[in-house]
């Protein structure tokens, strides 16, 4: 039983009709629900089962449509109607060989030939915006950048078409870090899978372990004790804090504020050390497991440490927000318009900065989030400044949630006494969290207590698709600041 | 701008002393605290997600494969294993990462690699390459530049160009598309140089190596001089490793 309304589609030709409710209408006012969240495939004997998942309105279940097809039968592409579906279809085609007819972009996504990155093919760009837009000019130069890039960063490759300082077009080539993580779960027990989930994207360890655990618990019907649910919320917010602090340090570094750079990264270090003193691990790993937590935590001293950190953060951001040279560089930089954010599937702080008011913690609460009071900020301007502001408010919201968790933390067990049943046949479950970077969804399939298929819908997968739309037409000077303001994870995107 | 200068001065020195007296959150690896292993008990061996533990008369731990997940400690029925509070330690040879407990505790090995690069004694320039990490290693390598660890004070710097680099710091199990770029980066470096396999993925593949899209670490791609275990290695371990390359302790 999914926490979702389920439907089976018999005929691929009816796909567009059945999914009409989630088609993106550019003329309608933007809505944050009834939006495609993920599309994935799994093998069922000789057939392929496609699952289309869309969000429900706040407080309502998700929607799930299934379509079982023979791999030789072509499936109509949704990308002309729902642009963000394009990335998912390309992934499914690369991994499962399903052919999508009428797709706006037919290039390989994951198994690209790394050497075959030619002049950016703007005509093929999977966009409703760039239609008819091609680059054919002797005045343009091509800059290929990556996959080994400057500084300590993750690997990805970019091609800039530029004229002087102006970027005309950016083409991204990702998946240099594709490790086949989803496949690695197959055959594992849920407890073992949690170790792997923590290693999909290191700085999102808690979000991944938690979404995975929630999905497994849903699949086999495990109840998690109250104390474990509260402690999971605590871990998730601790993770958000150190990530957002890293983000401000990086923005300060790129806007060449030496002291603010040092202070931001120092605050991140303090947050990581707080993590370590409470959990024994700087990345909060080794705790979350389907059924609860692997061991109880002693949270003595955390409240004091957090109050001190919050004061420091407040004082830091107060000065940062008064620094004109910093504001000059992030205001109007990398503007993401609301209709692009909607159509291309922006998520997390990115969509909230572009006028889409959506947060899974509030709209589809899990792990007891409905009991905590917190503000979900949203902004309209969609620039790097708005994205920084959203993260600033989220930081203080995290501190507020943590205070409430610690105030109401009752003693009790942290792990259910039930075991994962090994004779349950085939079960499936869905788990989601609002991670630091946005909507993270795990869909898990179990067969007699062992994982048979795990799909990870990663927030960075969504936001990497959106990011190039904020680059075209801007200038080189702003590029690094813009990329940092998106706070993207490549390990998560590439999986 | 003067505001920040004043703020920086007022904050004072935030850098930790070196060597450190105490490491916060060291994330150590499991080790036996007694030798009470009952006959035929293989629970720790079967629980390990990366096959880092073996038991053939004596407990053996491959520190180059152990991700410190603590599963072995949790399943042990006789309380033999415990997670150490000591941080992991780099090694110049892949074999020296394998600890055979009880039988003959290996004496601390020389960390400094052999070869021409021994002429390097003072400053180091480091080029980092991500060959498919989970970005946990990047987070800790990035932390080296924060004021707390302050790698600059040792005369060790990150450089964007492999042409200026003395050290290649590689993370990740080496995914297929990163294989060629990794080799090309190495080829672009001057000789002599050092290659450091950073983190369990780069050493043995860890939880993320093998399969259809990745190798089992950088060992068969590049000549490795130093192996730095940990998932991810603590910043202190990384500093010790980089200093070891030039034969320094501080």
Coordinates of N, CA, C and O in Angstrom, one line a residue, chain B residues 47-145:
Chain B
X47 N 29.1 -9.9 8.6 CA 28.4 -8.7 8.7 C 29.1 -7.6 7.9 O 28.4 -6.6 7.6
X48 N 30.3 -7.7 7.5 CA 31.1 -6.6 7.0 C 30.6 -6.3 5.5 O 30.7 -7.2 4.7
X49 N 30.2 -5.1 5.2 CA 29.7 -4.8 3.9 C 30.9 -4.7 2.8 O 30.6 -4.8 1.6
X50 N 32.1 -4.6 3.3 CA 33.2 -4.5 2.3 C 34.2 -5.6 2.5 O 35.3 -5.5 1.9
X51 N 33.8 -6.7 3.2 CA 34.7 -7.8 3.4 C 36.1 -7.4 4.0 O 37.1 -7.9 3.5
X52 N 36.1 -6.4 4.9 CA 37.3 -5.9 5.4 C 37.9 -6.8 6.5 O 39.1 -6.8 6.8
X53 N 37.0 -7.6 7.2 CA 37.4 -8.5 8.3 C 37.5 -9.9 7.8 O 36.6 -10.4 7.1
X54 N 38.6 -10.6 8.1 CA 38.7 -12.0 7.9 C 39.1 -12.7 9.2 O 39.7 -12.0 10.1
X55 N 38.9 -13.9 9.3 CA 39.3 -14.7 10.5 C 39.8 -16.0 10.2 O 39.1 -16.9 9.8
X56 N 41.2 -16.1 10.2 CA 41.8 -17.4 10.0 C 42.8 -17.7 11.1 O 44.0 -17.5 10.9
X57 N 42.3 -18.0 12.2 CA 43.1 -18.2 13.4 C 43.2 -16.9 14.1 O 43.1 -16.8 15.3
X58 N 43.5 -15.8 13.4 CA 43.5 -14.5 14.1 C 42.6 -13.5 13.3 O 42.4 -13.7 12.1
X59 N 42.1 -12.5 14.0 CA 41.3 -11.5 13.3 C 42.2 -10.6 12.5 O 43.2 -10.2 13.0
X60 N 41.7 -10.4 11.3 CA 42.5 -9.5 10.4 C 41.6 -8.4 9.8 O 40.5 -8.7 9.4
X61 N 42.1 -7.2 9.9 CA 41.3 -6.1 9.4 C 42.1 -5.4 8.3 O 43.2 -4.9 8.5
X62 N 41.4 -5.3 7.1 CA 42.0 -4.5 6.1 C 41.5 -3.0 6.2 O 40.4 -2.7 5.9
X63 N 42.4 -2.2 6.8 CA 42.0 -0.8 7.0 C 41.7 0.0 5.7 O 41.1 1.0 5.7
X64 N 42.2 -0.6 4.6 CA 42.0 0.0 3.3 C 40.6 -0.3 2.8 O 40.2 0.2 1.7
X65 N 39.9 -1.2 3.4 CA 38.5 -1.5 3.0 C 37.5 -1.2 4.0 O 36.3 -1.0 3.7
X66 N 37.9 -1.0 5.3 CA 36.9 -0.7 6.4 C 36.4 0.7 6.3 O 37.1 1.6 6.3
X67 N 35.0 0.8 6.3 CA 34.4 2.1 6.2 C 34.0 2.6 7.6 O 33.3 3.6 7.8
X68 N 34.3 1.8 8.6 CA 34.0 2.2 10.0 C 32.5 2.3 10.3 O 32.0 3.1 11.1
X69 N 31.8 1.3 9.7 CA 30.3 1.4 9.8 C 29.8 0.8 11.2 O 28.7 1.0 11.5
X70 N 30.7 0.1 11.9 CA 30.4 -0.4 13.2 C 29.5 -1.6 13.2 O 29.1 -2.1 14.3
X71 N 29.1 -2.2 12.1 CA 28.2 -3.3 12.1 C 28.9 -4.5 12.8 O 28.2 -5.2 13.5
X72 N 30.2 -4.7 12.6 CA 30.9 -5.9 13.2 C 30.9 -5.8 14.7 O 30.7 -6.8 15.4
X73 N 31.0 -4.5 15.2 CA 31.0 -4.3 16.7 C 29.6 -4.7 17.2 O 29.5 -5.3 18.3
X74 N 28.6 -4.3 16.5 CA 27.2 -4.5 16.9 C 26.8 -6.0 16.9 O 26.1 -6.5 17.8
X75 N 27.3 -6.8 15.9 CA 26.9 -8.2 15.9 C 27.7 -9.1 16.8 O 27.3 -10.2 17.1
X76 N 28.9 -8.6 17.2 CA 29.8 -9.5 18.0 C 29.1 -10.0 19.2 O 28.7 -9.2 20.1
X77 N 28.9 -11.3 19.4 CA 28.2 -11.8 20.5 C 29.0 -11.8 21.8 O 28.4 -11.8 22.9
X78 N 30.3 -11.7 21.7 CA 31.1 -11.8 22.9 C 31.9 -10.5 23.3 O 32.8 -10.5 24.0
X79 N 31.4 -9.4 22.6 CA 32.0 -8.1 23.0 C 33.5 -8.0 22.7 O 34.2 -7.3 23.5
X80 N 34.0 -8.7 21.7 CA 35.4 -8.7 21.5 C 35.8 -7.3 20.8 O 36.9 -6.7 21.1
X81 N 35.0 -6.9 19.9 CA 35.4 -5.7 19.0 C 34.9 -4.4 19.6 O 33.8 -4.4 20.2
X82 N 35.6 -3.4 19.4 CA 35.2 -2.0 19.8 C 35.8 -1.0 18.8 O 36.9 -1.3 18.2
X83 N 35.0 0.0 18.6 CA 35.5 1.0 17.6 C 36.6 1.9 18.3 O 36.4 2.4 19.4
X84 N 37.8 2.0 17.7 CA 38.9 2.7 18.3 C 38.6 4.2 18.3 O 37.9 4.7 17.5
X85 N 39.1 4.9 19.3 CA 39.0 6.3 19.3 C 40.2 7.0 18.6 O 40.2 8.2 18.5
X86 N 41.1 6.2 18.2 CA 42.3 6.7 17.5 C 41.9 6.9 16.0 O 41.2 6.1 15.4
X87 N 42.3 8.1 15.4 CA 42.1 8.2 14.0 C 42.8 7.2 13.2 O 43.8 6.6 13.7
X88 N 42.4 7.0 11.9 CA 43.1 6.1 11.0 C 44.5 6.7 10.7 O 44.8 7.8 11.0
X89 N 45.4 5.8 10.2 CA 46.7 6.3 9.8 C 47.1 5.9 8.4 O 46.8 4.8 8.0
X90 N 47.8 6.8 7.7 CA 48.2 6.5 6.4 C 49.3 5.4 6.4 O 50.0 5.2 7.4
X91 N 49.6 4.8 5.2 CA 50.6 3.8 5.1 C 51.3 4.0 3.7 O 50.6 4.3 2.7
X92 N 52.6 3.7 3.6 CA 53.3 3.8 2.4 C 53.1 2.5 1.5 O 53.3 2.6 0.3
X93 N 52.7 1.4 2.1 CA 52.5 0.2 1.4 C 51.0 -0.2 1.5 O 50.5 -0.1 2.7
X94 N 50.4 -0.8 0.5 CA 49.1 -1.3 0.6 C 49.0 -2.3 1.7 O 48.0 -2.4 2.4
X95 N 50.0 -3.2 1.7 CA 49.9 -4.4 2.7 C 50.0 -3.9 4.1 O 49.4 -4.6 5.0
X96 N 50.6 -2.8 4.4 CA 50.8 -2.4 5.8 C 49.4 -1.9 6.3 O 49.3 -1.6 7.5
X97 N 48.4 -1.7 5.5 CA 47.1 -1.3 6.0 C 46.4 -2.5 6.6 O 45.4 -2.4 7.2
X98 N 46.9 -3.7 6.3 CA 46.2 -4.9 6.8 C 46.7 -5.3 8.1 O 47.9 -5.6 8.3
X99 N 45.9 -5.2 9.1 CA 46.3 -5.4 10.5 C 45.9 -6.8 10.9 O 44.7 -7.2 10.8
X100 N 46.9 -7.6 11.4 CA 46.6 -9.0 11.9 C 46.7 -8.9 13.4 O 47.8 -8.7 13.9
X101 N 45.6 -8.9 14.0 CA 45.5 -8.7 15.5 C 46.1 -9.9 16.2 O 45.8 -11.0 15.9
X102 N 46.7 -9.6 17.3 CA 47.1 -10.7 18.3 C 48.4 -11.4 17.8 O 49.3 -11.6 18.6
X103 N 48.5 -11.8 16.6 CA 49.6 -12.7 16.2 C 50.9 -11.9 16.2 O 51.8 -12.1 17.0
X104 N 51.0 -10.9 15.4 CA 52.2 -10.0 15.4 C 51.7 -8.6 15.0 O 51.5 -8.4 13.9
X105 N 51.6 -7.8 16.0 CA 51.2 -6.4 15.7 C 52.3 -5.8 14.9 O 53.4 -5.7 15.4
X106 N 52.0 -5.4 13.7 CA 53.0 -4.7 12.9 C 53.6 -3.5 13.6 O 52.8 -2.7 14.2
X107 N 54.9 -3.4 13.5 CA 55.5 -2.2 14.2 C 55.2 -1.0 13.2 O 55.0 -1.1 12.0
X108 N 55.1 0.2 13.8 CA 54.7 1.4 13.0 C 55.7 1.5 11.8 O 56.9 1.5 12.0
X109 N 55.2 1.6 10.6 CA 56.0 1.5 9.5 C 56.4 3.0 9.1 O 55.8 3.9 9.5
X110 N 57.5 3.0 8.3 CA 57.9 4.3 7.8 C 56.8 4.8 6.9 O 56.4 4.1 6.0
X111 N 56.4 6.0 7.1 CA 55.3 6.6 6.2 C 55.9 7.1 4.9 O 55.2 7.1 3.9
X112 N 57.1 7.6 5.0 CA 57.7 8.3 3.9 C 58.0 7.4 2.7 O 58.7 6.4 2.8
X113 N 57.4 7.6 1.5 CA 57.6 6.8 0.4 C 59.1 6.8 -0.1 O 59.8 7.8 0.2
X114 N 59.5 5.8 -0.8 CA 60.8 5.8 -1.4 C 60.8 6.6 -2.7 O 59.8 7.0 -3.2
X115 N 62.0 6.8 -3.2 CA 62.1 7.3 -4.6 C 62.6 8.7 -4.7 O 63.0 9.3 -3.6
X116 N 62.7 9.2 -5.9 CA 63.3 10.5 -6.2 C 62.6 11.7 -5.4 O 63.2 12.7 -5.1
X117 N 61.3 11.5 -5.2 CA 60.5 12.5 -4.6 C 60.9 12.8 -3.2 O 60.5 13.8 -2.6
X118 N 61.8 12.0 -2.7 CA 62.3 12.3 -1.3 C 63.1 13.6 -1.2 O 63.3 14.1 -0.1
X119 N 63.4 14.1 -2.4 CA 64.1 15.4 -2.4 C 63.2 16.5 -1.9 O 63.7 17.5 -1.5
X120 N 61.9 16.3 -2.0 CA 61.0 17.3 -1.6 C 61.0 17.3 0.0 O 60.7 16.3 0.6
X121 N 61.2 18.5 0.5 CA 61.3 18.5 2.0 C 60.5 19.7 2.6 O 60.3 19.7 3.8
X122 N 60.2 20.7 1.8 CA 59.6 21.8 2.5 C 58.1 22.1 2.1 O 57.2 21.7 2.8
X123 N 57.9 22.7 0.9 CA 56.6 23.0 0.6 C 56.0 22.0 -0.4 O 56.7 21.3 -1.1
X124 N 54.7 21.9 -0.5 CA 54.0 21.0 -1.4 C 52.9 21.7 -2.1 O 52.1 22.4 -1.5
X125 N 52.7 21.4 -3.4 CA 51.5 21.8 -4.1 C 50.7 20.6 -4.5 O 51.2 19.6 -5.0
X126 N 49.4 20.7 -4.2 CA 48.5 19.5 -4.2 C 47.4 19.7 -5.3 O 46.8 20.8 -5.3
X127 N 47.3 18.8 -6.2 CA 46.2 18.8 -7.1 C 45.2 17.7 -6.7 O 45.6 16.5 -6.6
X128 N 44.0 18.0 -6.5 CA 43.0 17.0 -6.1 C 42.2 16.6 -7.4 O 41.8 17.4 -8.2
X129 N 41.9 15.3 -7.5 CA 41.1 14.8 -8.6 C 40.0 13.9 -7.9 O 40.3 13.0 -7.2
X130 N 38.8 14.2 -8.3 CA 37.6 13.4 -7.8 C 37.3 12.4 -8.9 O 36.9 12.7 -10.0
X131 N 37.6 11.1 -8.6 CA 37.4 10.0 -9.5 C 36.2 9.2 -9.2 O 36.1 8.0 -9.3
X132 N 35.2 9.9 -8.7 CA 33.9 9.2 -8.4 C 33.6 9.1 -6.9 O 33.1 8.0 -6.5
X133 N 34.0 10.0 -6.1 CA 33.7 9.9 -4.6 C 32.3 10.2 -4.3 O 31.5 10.6 -5.2
X134 N 31.9 10.1 -3.0 CA 30.6 10.4 -2.6 C 30.5 11.9 -2.2 O 29.5 12.3 -1.7
X135 N 31.6 12.6 -2.2 CA 31.8 14.0 -1.8 C 32.1 14.1 -0.3 O 32.3 15.3 0.1
X136 N 32.1 13.1 0.4 CA 32.5 13.1 1.8 C 34.0 13.5 1.9 O 34.4 14.3 2.7
X137 N 34.8 12.8 1.1 CA 36.2 13.1 1.1 C 36.5 14.6 0.7 O 37.3 15.3 1.3
X138 N 35.7 15.1 -0.3 CA 35.9 16.5 -0.7 C 35.6 17.4 0.4 O 36.2 18.5 0.6
X139 N 34.5 17.1 1.2 CA 34.1 17.9 2.3 C 35.3 18.0 3.3 O 35.6 19.1 3.8
X140 N 36.0 16.9 3.6 CA 37.1 16.9 4.5 C 38.3 17.5 4.0 O 39.1 18.2 4.7
X141 N 38.6 17.3 2.7 CA 39.7 18.0 2.0 C 39.5 19.5 2.0 O 40.4 20.3 2.3
X142 N 38.3 19.9 1.7 CA 38.0 21.3 1.8 C 38.1 21.9 3.1 O 38.5 23.1 3.3
X143 N 37.9 21.1 4.2 CA 38.0 21.6 5.6 C 39.5 21.9 5.9 O 39.7 22.7 6.8
X144 N 40.4 21.3 5.1 CA 41.8 21.6 5.4 C 42.2 23.1 5.3 O 43.1 23.6 5.9
X145 N 41.4 23.8 4.4 CA 41.7 25.2 4.2 C 40.9 26.1 5.2 O 41.1 27.3 5.1

